[in-house]
GROMACS .gro file of C-alpha atoms in nm:
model
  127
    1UNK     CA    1   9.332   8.660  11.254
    2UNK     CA    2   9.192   8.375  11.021
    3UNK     CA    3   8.909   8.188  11.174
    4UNK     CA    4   8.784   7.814  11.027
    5UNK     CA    5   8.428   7.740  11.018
    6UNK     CA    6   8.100   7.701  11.235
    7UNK     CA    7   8.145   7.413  11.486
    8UNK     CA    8   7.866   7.275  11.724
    9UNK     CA    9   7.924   6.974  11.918
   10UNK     CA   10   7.567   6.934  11.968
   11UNK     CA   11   7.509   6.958  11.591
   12UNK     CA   12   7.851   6.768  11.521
   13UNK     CA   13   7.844   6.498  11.183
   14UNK     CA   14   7.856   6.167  11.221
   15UNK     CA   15   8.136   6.115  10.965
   16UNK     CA   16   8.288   5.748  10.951
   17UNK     CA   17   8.509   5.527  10.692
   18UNK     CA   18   8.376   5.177  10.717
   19UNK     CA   19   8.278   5.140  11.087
   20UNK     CA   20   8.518   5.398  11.255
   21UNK     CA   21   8.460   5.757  11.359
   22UNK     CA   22   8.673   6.016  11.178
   23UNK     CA   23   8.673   6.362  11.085
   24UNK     CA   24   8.427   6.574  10.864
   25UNK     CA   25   8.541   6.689  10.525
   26UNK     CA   26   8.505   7.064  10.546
   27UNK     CA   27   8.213   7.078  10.317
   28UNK     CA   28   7.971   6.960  10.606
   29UNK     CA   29   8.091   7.280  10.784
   30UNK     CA   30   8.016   7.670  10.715
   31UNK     CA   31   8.282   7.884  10.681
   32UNK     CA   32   8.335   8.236  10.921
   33UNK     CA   33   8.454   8.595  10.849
   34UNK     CA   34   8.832   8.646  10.918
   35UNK     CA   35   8.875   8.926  11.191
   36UNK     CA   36   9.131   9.202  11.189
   37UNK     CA   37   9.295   9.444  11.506
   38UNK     CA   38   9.422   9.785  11.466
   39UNK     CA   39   9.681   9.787  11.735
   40UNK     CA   40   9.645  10.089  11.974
   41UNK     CA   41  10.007  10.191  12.065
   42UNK     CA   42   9.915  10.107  12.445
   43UNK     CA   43   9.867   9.783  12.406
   44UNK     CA   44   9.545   9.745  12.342
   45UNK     CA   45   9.368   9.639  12.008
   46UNK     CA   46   9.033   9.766  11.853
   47UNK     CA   47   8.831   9.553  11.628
   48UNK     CA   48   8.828   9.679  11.239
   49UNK     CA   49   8.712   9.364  11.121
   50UNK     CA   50   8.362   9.519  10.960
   51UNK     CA   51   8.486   9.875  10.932
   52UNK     CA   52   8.775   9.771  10.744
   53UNK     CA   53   8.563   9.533  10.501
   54UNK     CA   54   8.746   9.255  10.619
   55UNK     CA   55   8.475   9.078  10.791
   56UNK     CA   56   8.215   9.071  10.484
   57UNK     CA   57   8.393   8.804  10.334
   58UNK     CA   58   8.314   8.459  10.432
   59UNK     CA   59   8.579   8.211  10.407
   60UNK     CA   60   8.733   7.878  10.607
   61UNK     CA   61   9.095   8.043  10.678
   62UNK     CA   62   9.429   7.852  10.736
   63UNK     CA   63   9.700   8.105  10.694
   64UNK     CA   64   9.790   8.461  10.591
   65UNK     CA   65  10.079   8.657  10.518
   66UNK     CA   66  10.122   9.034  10.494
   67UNK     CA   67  10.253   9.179  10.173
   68UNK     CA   68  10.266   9.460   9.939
   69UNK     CA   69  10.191   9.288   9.669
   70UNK     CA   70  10.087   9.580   9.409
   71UNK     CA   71  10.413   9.768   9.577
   72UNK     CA   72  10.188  10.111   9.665
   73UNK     CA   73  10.420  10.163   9.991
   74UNK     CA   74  10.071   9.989  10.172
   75UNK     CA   75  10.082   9.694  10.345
   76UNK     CA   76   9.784   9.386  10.196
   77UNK     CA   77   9.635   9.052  10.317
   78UNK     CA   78   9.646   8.738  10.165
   79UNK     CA   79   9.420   8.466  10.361
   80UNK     CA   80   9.429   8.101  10.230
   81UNK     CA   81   9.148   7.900  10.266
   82UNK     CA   82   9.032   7.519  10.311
   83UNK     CA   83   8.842   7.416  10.004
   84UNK     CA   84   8.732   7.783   9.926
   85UNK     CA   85   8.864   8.034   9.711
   86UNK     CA   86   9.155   8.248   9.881
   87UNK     CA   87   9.118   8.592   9.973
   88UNK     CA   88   9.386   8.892   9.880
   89UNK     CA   89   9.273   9.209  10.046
   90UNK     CA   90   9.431   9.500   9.891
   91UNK     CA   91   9.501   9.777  10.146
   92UNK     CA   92   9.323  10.106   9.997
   93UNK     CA   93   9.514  10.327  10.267
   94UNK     CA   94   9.218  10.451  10.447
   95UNK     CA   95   9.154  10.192  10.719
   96UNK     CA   96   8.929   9.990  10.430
   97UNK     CA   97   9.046   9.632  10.204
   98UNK     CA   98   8.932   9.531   9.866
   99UNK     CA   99   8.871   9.126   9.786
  100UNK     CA  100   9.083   9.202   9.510
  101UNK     CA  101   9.168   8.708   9.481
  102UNK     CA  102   9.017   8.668   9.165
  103UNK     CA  103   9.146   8.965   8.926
  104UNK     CA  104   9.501   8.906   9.098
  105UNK     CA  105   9.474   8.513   8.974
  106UNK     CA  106   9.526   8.373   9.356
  107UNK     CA  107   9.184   8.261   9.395
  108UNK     CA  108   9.214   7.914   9.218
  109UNK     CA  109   9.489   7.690   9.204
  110UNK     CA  110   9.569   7.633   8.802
  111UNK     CA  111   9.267   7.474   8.743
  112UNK     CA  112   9.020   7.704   8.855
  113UNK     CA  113   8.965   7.491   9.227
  114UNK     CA  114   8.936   7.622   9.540
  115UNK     CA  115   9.135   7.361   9.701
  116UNK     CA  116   9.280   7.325  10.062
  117UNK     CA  117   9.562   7.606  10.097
  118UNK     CA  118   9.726   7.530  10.411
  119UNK     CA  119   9.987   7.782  10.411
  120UNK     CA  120  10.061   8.124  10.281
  121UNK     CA  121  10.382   8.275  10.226
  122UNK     CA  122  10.504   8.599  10.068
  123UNK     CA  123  10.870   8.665   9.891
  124UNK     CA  124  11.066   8.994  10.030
  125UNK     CA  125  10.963   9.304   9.758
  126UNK     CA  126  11.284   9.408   9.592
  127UNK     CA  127  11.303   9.705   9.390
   0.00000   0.00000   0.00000
């Protein structure tokens, strides 16, 4: 599950173009730790967020999609974020993830930005 960023209403910006009220740009806001459920079989989920290494990553997520994207047989995670680097949590097969973004070039956009990723999709694996 991605989660945004910190939000306070009794902290909230006063952000405004000309002399009306609008929306923050995300940089006013801290970012949270994504969380992650192992589902139970009974229909009941346990938190793995911190066991799983998931939750020591601090990010402002939008989307994710799941995806074996170094085709090891294990499903991964890739999280986009708003206007931080993405995360791509390779699945090491033993209940833990590696931030594994940067060395797999889906960090940064082309430029080297951590830009606003909205989405996040991932192609079928063909062999």
């Amino acid at each position: 599950m991605v989660n945004y960023c910190v939000w306070d209403p009794e902290k909230e910006h006063a952000c405004t173009i000309g002399k009306a009220r609008t929306y923050c740009h995300p940089k006013y806001y801290d970012g949270l730790p994504n969380s992650l459920y192992h589902n139970n079989g009974d229909g009941t989920f346990t938190d793995v967020s911190v066991r799983s290494g998931i939750a020591g990553h601090i990010g402002k997520g939008m989307a994710l999609s799941f995806l074996d994207f170094d085709a090891d047989g294990r499903l991964d995670v890739f999280v986009t974020n708003d206007t931080t680097p993405n995360f791509l949590f390779r699945n090491l097969g033993d209940g833990k993830f590696q931030e594994v973004a940067l060395e797999s070039g889906v960090a940064f956009n082309n430029d080297g930005r951590a830009v606003s990723s909205m989405g996040a999709d991932a192609p079928r694996y063909r062999q």
